Coordinates of C-alpha atoms in Angstrom, one line a residue:
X9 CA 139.0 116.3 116.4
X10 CA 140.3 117.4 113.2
X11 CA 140.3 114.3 111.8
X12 CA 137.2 112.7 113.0
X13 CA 135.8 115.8 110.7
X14 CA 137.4 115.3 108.0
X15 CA 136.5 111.5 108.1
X16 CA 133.0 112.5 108.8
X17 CA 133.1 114.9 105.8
X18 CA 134.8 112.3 103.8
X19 CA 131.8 109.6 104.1
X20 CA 129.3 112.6 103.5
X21 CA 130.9 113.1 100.0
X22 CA 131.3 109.5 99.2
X23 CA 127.9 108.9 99.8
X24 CA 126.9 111.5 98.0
X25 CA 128.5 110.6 94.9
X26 CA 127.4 107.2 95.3
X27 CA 123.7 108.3 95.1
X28 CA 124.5 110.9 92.1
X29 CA 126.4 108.0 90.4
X30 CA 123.1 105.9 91.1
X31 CA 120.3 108.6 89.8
X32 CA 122.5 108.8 86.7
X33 CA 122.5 105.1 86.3
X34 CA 118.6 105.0 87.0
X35 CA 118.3 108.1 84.4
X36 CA 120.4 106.3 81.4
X37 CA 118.4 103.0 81.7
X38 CA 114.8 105.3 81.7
X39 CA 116.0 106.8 78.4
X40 CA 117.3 103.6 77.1
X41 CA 113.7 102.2 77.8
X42 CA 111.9 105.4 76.1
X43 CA 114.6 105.2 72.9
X44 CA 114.0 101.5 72.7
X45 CA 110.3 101.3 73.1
X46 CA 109.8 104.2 70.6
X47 CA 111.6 102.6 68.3
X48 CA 110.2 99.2 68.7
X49 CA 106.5 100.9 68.0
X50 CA 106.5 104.6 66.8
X51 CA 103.3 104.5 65.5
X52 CA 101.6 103.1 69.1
X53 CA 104.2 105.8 71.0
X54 CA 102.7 108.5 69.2
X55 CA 99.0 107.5 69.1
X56 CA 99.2 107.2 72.5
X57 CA 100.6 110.3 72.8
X58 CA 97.1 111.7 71.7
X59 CA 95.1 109.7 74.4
X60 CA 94.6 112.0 76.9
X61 CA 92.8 114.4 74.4
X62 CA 89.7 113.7 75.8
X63 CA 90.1 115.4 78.9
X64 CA 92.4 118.1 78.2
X65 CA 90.6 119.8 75.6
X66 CA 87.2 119.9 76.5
X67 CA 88.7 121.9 79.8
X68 CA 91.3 124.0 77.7
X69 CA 88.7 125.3 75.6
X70 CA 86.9 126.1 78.2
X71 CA 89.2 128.0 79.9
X72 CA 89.8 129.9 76.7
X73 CA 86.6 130.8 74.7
X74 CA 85.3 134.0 75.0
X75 CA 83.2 134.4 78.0
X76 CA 86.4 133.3 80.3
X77 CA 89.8 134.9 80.5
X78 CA 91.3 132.3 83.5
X79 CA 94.4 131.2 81.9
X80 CA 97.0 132.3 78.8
X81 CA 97.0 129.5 76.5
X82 CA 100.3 130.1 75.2
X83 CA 102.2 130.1 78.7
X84 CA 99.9 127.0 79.1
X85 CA 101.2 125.2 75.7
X86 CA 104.7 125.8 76.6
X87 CA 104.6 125.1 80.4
X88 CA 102.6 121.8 80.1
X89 CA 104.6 121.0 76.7
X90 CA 108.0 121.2 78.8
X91 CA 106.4 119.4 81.7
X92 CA 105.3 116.7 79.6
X93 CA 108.9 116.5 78.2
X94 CA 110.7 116.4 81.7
X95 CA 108.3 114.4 83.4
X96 CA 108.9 112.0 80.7
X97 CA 112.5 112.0 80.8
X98 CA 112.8 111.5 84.9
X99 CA 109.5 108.8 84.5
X100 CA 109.9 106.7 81.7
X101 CA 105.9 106.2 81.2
X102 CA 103.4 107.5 79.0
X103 CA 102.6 110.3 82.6
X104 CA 100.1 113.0 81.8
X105 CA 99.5 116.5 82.8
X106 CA 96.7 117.4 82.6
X107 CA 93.9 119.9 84.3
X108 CA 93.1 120.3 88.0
X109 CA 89.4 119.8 87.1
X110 CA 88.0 120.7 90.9
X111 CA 89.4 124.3 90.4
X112 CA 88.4 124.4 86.9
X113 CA 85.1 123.6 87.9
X114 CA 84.9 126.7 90.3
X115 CA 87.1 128.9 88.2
X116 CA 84.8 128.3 85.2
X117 CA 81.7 128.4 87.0
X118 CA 82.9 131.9 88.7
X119 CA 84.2 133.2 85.7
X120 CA 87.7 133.6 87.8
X121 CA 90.4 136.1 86.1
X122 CA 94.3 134.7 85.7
X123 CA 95.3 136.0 89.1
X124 CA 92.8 134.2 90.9
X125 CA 93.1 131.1 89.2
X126 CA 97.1 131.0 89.6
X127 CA 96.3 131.6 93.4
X128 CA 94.2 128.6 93.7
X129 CA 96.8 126.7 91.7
X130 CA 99.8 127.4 93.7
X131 CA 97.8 127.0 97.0
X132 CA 97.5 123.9 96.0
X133 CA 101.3 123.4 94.8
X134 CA 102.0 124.8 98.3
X135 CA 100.0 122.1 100.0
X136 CA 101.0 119.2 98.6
X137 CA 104.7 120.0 98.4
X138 CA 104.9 120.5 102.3
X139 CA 102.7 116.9 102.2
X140 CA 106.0 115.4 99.7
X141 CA 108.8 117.3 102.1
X142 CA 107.3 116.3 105.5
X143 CA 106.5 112.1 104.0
X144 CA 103.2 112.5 105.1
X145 CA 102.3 111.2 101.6
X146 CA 104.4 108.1 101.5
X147 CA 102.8 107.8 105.3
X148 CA 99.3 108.5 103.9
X149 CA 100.0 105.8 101.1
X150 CA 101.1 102.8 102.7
X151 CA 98.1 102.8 104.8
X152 CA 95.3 103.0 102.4
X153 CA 94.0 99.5 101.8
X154 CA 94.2 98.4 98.2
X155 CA 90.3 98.0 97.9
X156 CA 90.2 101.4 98.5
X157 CA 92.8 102.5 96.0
X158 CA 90.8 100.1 93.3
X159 CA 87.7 101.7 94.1
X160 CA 89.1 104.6 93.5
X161 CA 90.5 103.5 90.5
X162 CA 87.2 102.1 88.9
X163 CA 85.1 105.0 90.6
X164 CA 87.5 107.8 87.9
X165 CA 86.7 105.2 85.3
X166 CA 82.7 105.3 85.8
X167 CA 82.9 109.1 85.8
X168 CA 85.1 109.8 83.1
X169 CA 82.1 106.9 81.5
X170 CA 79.5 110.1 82.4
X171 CA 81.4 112.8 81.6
X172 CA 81.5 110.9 78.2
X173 CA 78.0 110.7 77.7
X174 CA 78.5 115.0 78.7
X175 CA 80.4 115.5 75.9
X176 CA 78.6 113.6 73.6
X177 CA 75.4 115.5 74.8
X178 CA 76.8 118.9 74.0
X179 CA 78.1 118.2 70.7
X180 CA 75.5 120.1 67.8
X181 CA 77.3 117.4 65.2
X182 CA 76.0 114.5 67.3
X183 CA 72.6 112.8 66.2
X184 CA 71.2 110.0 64.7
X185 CA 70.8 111.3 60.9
X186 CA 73.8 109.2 59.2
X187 CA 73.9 111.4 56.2
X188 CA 75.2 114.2 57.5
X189 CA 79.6 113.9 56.5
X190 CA 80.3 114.4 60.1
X191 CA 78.5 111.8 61.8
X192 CA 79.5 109.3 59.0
X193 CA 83.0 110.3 60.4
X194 CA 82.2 109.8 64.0
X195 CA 80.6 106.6 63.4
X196 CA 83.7 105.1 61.1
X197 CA 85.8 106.5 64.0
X198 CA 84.2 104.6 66.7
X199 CA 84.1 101.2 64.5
X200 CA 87.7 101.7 64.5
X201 CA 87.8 102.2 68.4
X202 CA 85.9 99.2 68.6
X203 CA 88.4 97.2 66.1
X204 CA 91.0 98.2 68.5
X205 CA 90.1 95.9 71.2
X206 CA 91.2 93.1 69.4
X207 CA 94.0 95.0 66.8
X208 CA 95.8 96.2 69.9
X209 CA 98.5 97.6 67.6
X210 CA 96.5 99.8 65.3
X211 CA 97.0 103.7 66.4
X212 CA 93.1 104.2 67.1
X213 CA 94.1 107.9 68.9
X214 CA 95.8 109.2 65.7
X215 CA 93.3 107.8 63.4
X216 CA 90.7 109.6 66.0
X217 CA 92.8 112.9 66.1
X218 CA 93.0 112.8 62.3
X219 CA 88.6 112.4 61.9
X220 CA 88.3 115.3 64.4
X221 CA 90.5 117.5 62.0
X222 CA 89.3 116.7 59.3
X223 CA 85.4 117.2 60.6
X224 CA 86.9 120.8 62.0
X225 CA 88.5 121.5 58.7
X226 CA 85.9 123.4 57.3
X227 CA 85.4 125.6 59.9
X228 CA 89.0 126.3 60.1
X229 CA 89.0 127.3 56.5
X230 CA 86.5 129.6 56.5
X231 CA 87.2 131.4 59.6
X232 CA 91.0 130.9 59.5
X233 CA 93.6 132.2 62.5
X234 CA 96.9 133.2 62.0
X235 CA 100.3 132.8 63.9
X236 CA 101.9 134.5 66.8
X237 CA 105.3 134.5 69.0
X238 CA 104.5 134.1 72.5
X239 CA 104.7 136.7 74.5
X240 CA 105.3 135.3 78.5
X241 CA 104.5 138.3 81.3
X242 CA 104.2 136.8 84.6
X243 CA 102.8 138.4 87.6
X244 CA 102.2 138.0 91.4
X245 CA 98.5 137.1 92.4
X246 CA 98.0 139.5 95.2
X247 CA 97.0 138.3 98.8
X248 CA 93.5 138.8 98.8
X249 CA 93.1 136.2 95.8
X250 CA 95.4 133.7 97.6
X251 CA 92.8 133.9 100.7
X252 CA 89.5 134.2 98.9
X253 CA 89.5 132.6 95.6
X254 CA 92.7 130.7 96.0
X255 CA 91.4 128.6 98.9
X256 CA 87.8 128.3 97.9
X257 CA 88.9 126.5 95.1
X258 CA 92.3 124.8 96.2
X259 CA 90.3 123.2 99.1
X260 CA 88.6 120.8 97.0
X261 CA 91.1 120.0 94.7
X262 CA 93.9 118.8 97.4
X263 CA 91.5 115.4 97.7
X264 CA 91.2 114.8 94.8
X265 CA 95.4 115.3 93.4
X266 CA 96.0 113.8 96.5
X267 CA 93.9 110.4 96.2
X268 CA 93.6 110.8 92.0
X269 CA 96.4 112.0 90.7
X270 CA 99.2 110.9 93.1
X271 CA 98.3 107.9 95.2
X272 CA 96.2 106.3 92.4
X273 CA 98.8 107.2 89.1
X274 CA 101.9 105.2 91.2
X275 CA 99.3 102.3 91.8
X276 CA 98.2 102.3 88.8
X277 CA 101.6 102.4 86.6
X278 CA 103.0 99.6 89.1
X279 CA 99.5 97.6 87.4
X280 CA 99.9 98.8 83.7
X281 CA 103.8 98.5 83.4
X282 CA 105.0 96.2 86.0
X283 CA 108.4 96.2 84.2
X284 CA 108.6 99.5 85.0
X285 CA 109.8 100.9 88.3
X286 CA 106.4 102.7 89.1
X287 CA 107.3 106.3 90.7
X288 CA 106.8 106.9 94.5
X289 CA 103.8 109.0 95.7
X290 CA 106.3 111.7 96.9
X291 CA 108.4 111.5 93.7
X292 CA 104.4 112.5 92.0
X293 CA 103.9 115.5 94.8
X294 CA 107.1 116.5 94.3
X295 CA 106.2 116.8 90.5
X296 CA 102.9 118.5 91.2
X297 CA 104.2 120.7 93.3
X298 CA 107.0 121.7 91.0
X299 CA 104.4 122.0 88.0
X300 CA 102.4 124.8 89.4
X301 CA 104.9 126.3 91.7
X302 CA 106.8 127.4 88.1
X303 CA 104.0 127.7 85.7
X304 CA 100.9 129.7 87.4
X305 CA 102.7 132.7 87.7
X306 CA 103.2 132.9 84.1
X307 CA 99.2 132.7 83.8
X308 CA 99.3 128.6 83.0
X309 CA 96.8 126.6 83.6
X310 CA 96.8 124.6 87.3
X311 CA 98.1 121.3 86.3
X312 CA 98.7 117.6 88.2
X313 CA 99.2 113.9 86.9
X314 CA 96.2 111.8 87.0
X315 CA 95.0 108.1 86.6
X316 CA 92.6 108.2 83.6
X317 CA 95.0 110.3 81.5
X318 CA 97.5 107.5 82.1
X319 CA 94.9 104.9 81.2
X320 CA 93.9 106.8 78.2
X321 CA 97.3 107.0 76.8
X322 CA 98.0 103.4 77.2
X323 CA 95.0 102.3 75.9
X324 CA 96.0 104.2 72.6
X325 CA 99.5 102.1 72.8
X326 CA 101.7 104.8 74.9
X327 CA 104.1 102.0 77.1
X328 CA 107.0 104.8 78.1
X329 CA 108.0 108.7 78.1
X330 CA 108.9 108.9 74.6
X331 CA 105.0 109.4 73.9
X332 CA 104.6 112.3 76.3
X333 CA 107.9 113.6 75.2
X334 CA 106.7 113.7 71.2
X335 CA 103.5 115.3 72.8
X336 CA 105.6 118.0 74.7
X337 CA 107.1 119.1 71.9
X338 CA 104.1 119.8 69.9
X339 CA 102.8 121.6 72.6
X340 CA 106.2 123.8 72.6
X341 CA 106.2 125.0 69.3
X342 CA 102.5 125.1 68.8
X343 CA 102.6 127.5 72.5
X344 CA 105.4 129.2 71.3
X345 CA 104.7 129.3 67.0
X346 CA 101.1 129.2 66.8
X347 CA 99.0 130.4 69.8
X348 CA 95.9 131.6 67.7
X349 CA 95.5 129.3 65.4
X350 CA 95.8 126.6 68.4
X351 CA 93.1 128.5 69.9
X352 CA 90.5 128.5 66.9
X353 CA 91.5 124.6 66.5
X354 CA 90.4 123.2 70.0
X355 CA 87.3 125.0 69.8
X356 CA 86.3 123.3 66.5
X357 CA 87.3 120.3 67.3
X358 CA 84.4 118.3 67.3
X359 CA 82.8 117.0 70.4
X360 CA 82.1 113.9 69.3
X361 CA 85.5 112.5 68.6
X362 CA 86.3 114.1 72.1
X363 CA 83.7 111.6 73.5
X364 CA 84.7 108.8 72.4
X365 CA 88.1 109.5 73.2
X366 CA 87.0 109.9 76.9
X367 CA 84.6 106.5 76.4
X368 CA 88.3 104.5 75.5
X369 CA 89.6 105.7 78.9
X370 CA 87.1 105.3 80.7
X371 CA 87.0 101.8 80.2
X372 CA 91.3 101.3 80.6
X373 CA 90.8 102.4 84.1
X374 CA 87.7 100.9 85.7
X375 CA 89.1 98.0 83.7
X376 CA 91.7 97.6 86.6
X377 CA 89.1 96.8 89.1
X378 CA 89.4 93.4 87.6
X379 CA 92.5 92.5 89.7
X380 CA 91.4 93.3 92.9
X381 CA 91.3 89.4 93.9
X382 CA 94.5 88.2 92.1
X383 CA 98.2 88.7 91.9
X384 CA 97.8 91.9 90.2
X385 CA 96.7 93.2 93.3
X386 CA 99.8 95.0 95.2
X387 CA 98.7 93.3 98.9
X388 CA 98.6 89.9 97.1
X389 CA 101.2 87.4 96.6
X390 CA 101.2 83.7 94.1
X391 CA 99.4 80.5 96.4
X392 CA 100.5 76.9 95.8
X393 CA 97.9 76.7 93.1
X394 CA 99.1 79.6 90.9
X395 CA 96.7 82.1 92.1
X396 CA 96.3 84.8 94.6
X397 CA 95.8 83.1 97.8
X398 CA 97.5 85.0 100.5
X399 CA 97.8 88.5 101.9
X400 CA 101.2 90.1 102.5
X401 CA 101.9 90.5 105.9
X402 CA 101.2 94.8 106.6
X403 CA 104.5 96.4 106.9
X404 CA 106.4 92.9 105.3
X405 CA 106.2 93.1 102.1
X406 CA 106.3 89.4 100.3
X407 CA 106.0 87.4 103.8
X408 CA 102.8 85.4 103.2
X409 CA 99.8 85.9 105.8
X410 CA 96.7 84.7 106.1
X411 CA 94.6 82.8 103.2
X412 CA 92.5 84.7 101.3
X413 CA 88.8 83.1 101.6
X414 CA 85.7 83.8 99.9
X415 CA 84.3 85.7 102.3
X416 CA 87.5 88.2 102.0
X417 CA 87.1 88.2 98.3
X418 CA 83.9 89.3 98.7
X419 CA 84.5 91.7 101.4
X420 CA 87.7 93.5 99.1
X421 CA 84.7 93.6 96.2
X422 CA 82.4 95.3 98.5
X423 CA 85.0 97.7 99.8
X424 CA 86.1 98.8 96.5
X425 CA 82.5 99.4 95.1
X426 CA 81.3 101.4 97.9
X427 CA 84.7 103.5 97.3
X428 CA 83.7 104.0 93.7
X429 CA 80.1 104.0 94.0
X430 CA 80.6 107.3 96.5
X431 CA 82.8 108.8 94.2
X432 CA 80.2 108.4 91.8
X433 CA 77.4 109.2 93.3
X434 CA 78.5 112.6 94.8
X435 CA 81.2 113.3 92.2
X436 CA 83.6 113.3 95.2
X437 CA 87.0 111.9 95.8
X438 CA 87.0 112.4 99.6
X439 CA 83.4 111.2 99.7
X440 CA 83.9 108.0 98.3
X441 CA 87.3 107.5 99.8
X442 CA 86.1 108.1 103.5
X443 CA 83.2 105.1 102.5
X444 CA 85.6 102.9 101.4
X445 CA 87.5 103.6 104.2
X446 CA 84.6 103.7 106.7
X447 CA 83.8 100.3 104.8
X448 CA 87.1 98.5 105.3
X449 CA 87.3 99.8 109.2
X450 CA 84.3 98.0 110.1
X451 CA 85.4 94.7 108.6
X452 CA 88.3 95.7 110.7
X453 CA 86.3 96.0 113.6
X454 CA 84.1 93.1 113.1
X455 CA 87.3 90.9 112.6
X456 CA 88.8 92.4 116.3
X457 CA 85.4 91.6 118.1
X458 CA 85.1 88.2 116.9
X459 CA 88.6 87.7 117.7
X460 CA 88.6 88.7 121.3
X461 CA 85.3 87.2 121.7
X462 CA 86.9 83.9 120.4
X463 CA 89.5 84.3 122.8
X464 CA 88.2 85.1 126.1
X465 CA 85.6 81.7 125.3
X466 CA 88.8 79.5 124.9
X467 CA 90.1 81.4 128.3
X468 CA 86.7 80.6 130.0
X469 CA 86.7 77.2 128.5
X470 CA 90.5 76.5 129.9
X471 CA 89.3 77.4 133.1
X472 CA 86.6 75.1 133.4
X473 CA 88.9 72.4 132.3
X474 CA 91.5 73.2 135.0
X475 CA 88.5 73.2 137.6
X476 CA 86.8 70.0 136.6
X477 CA 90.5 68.9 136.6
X478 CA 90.8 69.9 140.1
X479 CA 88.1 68.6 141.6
X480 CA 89.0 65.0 140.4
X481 CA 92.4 65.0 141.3
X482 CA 90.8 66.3 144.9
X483 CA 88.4 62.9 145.3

C-alpha cells in the first residue's frame, strides 16, 4: 500500500515538473520573441504602443474631470501600467487593457462614486472567473460559429467607425477653417495616417501622439500642473453597492468582455499573428478576472482586453509584448511620478487627434471580415486549387468536410453581417450575437429539413422499386 503511494506520489511530482519545466520553456521563447521583435523595429514597437489611445483616453478623462469622482487615476496608471507589463510578458502580443465601456457608460451617466464603480468591476471579475474555472468559456467558444465571431469582429470595427465620428463631433478645435494652427496640425496628421497605408513602417501613432501634444501645449503652459507621489488607500465596497450599482452595471458588461474582449481578442490574434501561439479564451478570463479582482479595490478603473485595442495597436506596427511592456512602464512612473500633471494632460489633449486615432482602428478590425471565405478563416482549411474550399470537420480539427459552395459563402456573409449589423444598430453585443446566432440556426435548420426530407423520398422511392420488383418476379 505504501508503495503504490509513494509511486502514485512519485508520477504526481514528475508530472508536475514536467509542466513547470514546459511553461518555462513557453515563457523564455515569448520573451525571446518580444526582445527580438523590439529590436528588429523599435520604432513600430513603440508607435504601436500608442495605438490604443483612442479609446482609453476619451474614457479616462471622463472618468476624471470634474463633475465625476468614479475612479483614482493614479491607482489606475499604475494598475493598468503593471498589467500591461505582465500581460505582455505571459502573451507575447501587442494585448491591451483598456476600459470596460458598458460600466463606464452607466457609471458616467450616474455619476457613480469609487465604491460603486469597483463593485460593478469586481462583479464582473467574479463572473467571469467562475466562467474561466468551471471551462464554460473554452465550452462557450468552440461552439460559436466563425461567421458569428467575424461579425462580431467587423460589428466593433463599424462602432468604433461612429464613435469616431463622436469624437470628432465634440472636439471645439475641429472645423473646416484651415487657418487656425490646430486644424493645420490635425489635417497634416491625418495625411500622414493616410501615407501609412502604403508606408507600413512609418510610426503614424507616435507622429499622432506627438501633433496632439504639441496642439495641447499651450494650454499646458498656461495652466501648468505639478507632480505628486501616489498615494494608494484601498477600501472595501460595502454590500449594498455590490447589489445595486454593482449588478446594474456589471450585467451588461459580462456580454460584452465575454464575446468582445475574450472570445473575439484569441480569434482575432490567431488572424493578426498566426506565428504566434494566440492565447486560449480561458487563459483571457483568467486575465480579466485577475485585472479587476486586484486593482478595483485600490479605486482603479474596471479594466478587460478587447479586440479593437489589439487592432489599433497593430495597425500602428505593435507585432509582440514589448509594445505594451514600453507602454506599462510609462504608465508606472507617470501613476506613480506625475499624477496631476497626467491629469491636466488627457484633458487637453485634443479631440481631434483622438479621432483619428479611433478612425485607424476601426478600420484594422472590420478589416478582418475580409477573410471570412478563405484560409484565414479558423473553420477553413487549403482546397486542391489553393484556396479555401472545405470546412473542418466540427470537433476534428484539420479533417476536411464538405465543399464550400457559393451558396455557403454567401450564407457565412450573411450570418456575419446580421451579427455586426445588430451590434450596430442597437449598440449591443448580446443583441447582435443572438442574430447571428438566430441567423446561423436557421440555415442549420433548413439544412436538417431538406436532409430528412431528401431521405425519407429516397426511402419511399426504394420501396417502390422493391414492389414493382416484386410484382414482376411474381408473373
Amino acid at each position: 500500500m505504501a508503495e503504490g503511494t509513494e509511486t502514485h506520489s512519485s508520477r504526481l511530482t514528475t508530472q508536475t515538473r514536467t509542466a513547470i519545466r514546459s511553461h518555462y520553456d513557453q515563457f523564455k521563447i515569448t520573451q525571446q520573441h518580444n526582445l527580438k521583435t523590439f529590436l528588429r523595429q523599435p520604432l513600430q514597437e513603440i508607435s504601436g504602443s500608442f495605438g490604443d489611445l483612442g479609446t482609453l483616453l476619451p474614457i479616462l478623462i471622463a472618468y476624471t474631470d470634474e463633475d465625476h469622482s468614479g475612479i483614482d487615476l493614479g491607482s489606475t496608471l499604475v494598475f493598468t501600467g503593471l498589467f500591461n507589463i505582465l500581460t505582455g510578458l505571459m502573451f507575447g502580443i501587442p494585448l491591451p487593457v483598456q476600459p470596460m465601456k458598458a460600466i463606464a457608460a452607466v457609471a458616467l451617466s450616474r455619476n457613480f462614486n469609487q465604491e460603486e464603480v469597483a463593485s460593478a468591476g469586481l462583479f464582473v471579475a467574479a463572473v467571469i472567473g467562475l466562467l474561466s474555472v468551471t471551462g464554460l468559456l473554452s465550452w462557450f467558444s468552440r461552439r460559436i460559429p466563425t461567421p458569428v465571431i467575424k461579425g462580431i469582429q467587423v460589428g466593433v470595427g463599424l462602432s468604433l467607425f461612429s464613435y469616431a465620428g463622436t469624437v470628432l463631433s465634440k472636439s471645439e478645435d475641429y472645423s473646416w477653417e484651415f487657418s487656425d494652427m490646430h486644424n493645420q496640425v490635425v489635417f497634416i496628421a491625418f495625411l500622414g495616417l493616410l501615407a501609412s497605408f502604403t508606408f507600413h513602417k512609418a510610426p503614424m501613432a507616435l507622429i499622432l501622439l506627438f501633433a496632439g501634444i504639441l496642439v495641447a501645449l499651450p494650454k499646458l503652459i498656461r495652466d501648468p500642473s505639478g507632480l505628486g507621489i501616489w498615494q494608494p488607500h484601498a477600501f472595501i465596497p460595502p454590500f449594498r453597492s455590490f447589489w445595486n450599482e454593482g449588478i446594474t452595471a456589471g450585467l451588461g458588461q459580462i456580454p460584452l468582455t465575454t464575446l468582445n474582449s475574450i472570445i473575439a481578442v484569441s480569434a482575432l490574434s490567431a488572424d493578426l499573428l498566426p506565428d504566434v501561439p494566440a492565447p486560449t479564451p480561458t487563459a483571457m478570463g483568467f486575465s480579466v478576472a485577475a485585472m479587476n479582482l486586484i486593482g478595483c479595490w485600490f479605486g482603479s478603473m474596471p479594466v478587460c482586453h478587447g479586440s479593437g485595442g489589439l487592432a489599433a495597436q497593430y495597425r500602428f506596427g505593435a507585432r509582440s509584448g514589448a509594445s505594451v511592456i514600453f507602454l506599462g512602464l510609462i504608465k508606472l512612473v507617470l501613476g506613480l511620478f506625475a499624477g496631476p500633471f497626467t491629469k491636466q494632460a488627457f484633458q487637453d489633449f485634443p479631440n481631434a487627434i483622438l479621432g483619428i486615432m479611433v478612425f485607424a482602428a476601426a478600420l484594422e478590425i472590420a478589416n478582418v471580415g475580409e477573410t471570412l471565405n478563405t484560409t484565414g478563416a479558423r473553420d477553413l482549411m487549403e482546397g486542391k486549387d489553393g484556396i479555401a474550399t472545405a470546412l473542418i470537420r466540427p470537433g476534428q480539427p484539420g479533417e476536411p468536410g464538405e465543399e464550400l459552395t457559393q451558396e455557403m459563402r454567401t450564407r457565412r456573409w450573411t450570418v456575419m453581417f446580421i451579427t455586426a449589423g445588430g451590434i450596430l444598430t442597437f449598440k449591443n453585443d448580446a443583441i447582435g450575437f443572438i442574430a447571428g446566432m438566430l441567423c446561423h440556426c436557421s440555415y442549420q435548420l433548413y439544412d436538417s429539413y431538406v436532409a430528412g426530407r431528401t431521405q425519407r423520398e429516397g426511402t419511399i422511392r426504394l420501396g417502390d422499386e422493391e414492389g414493382r420488383a416484386s410484382q414482376t418476379g411474381a408473373r
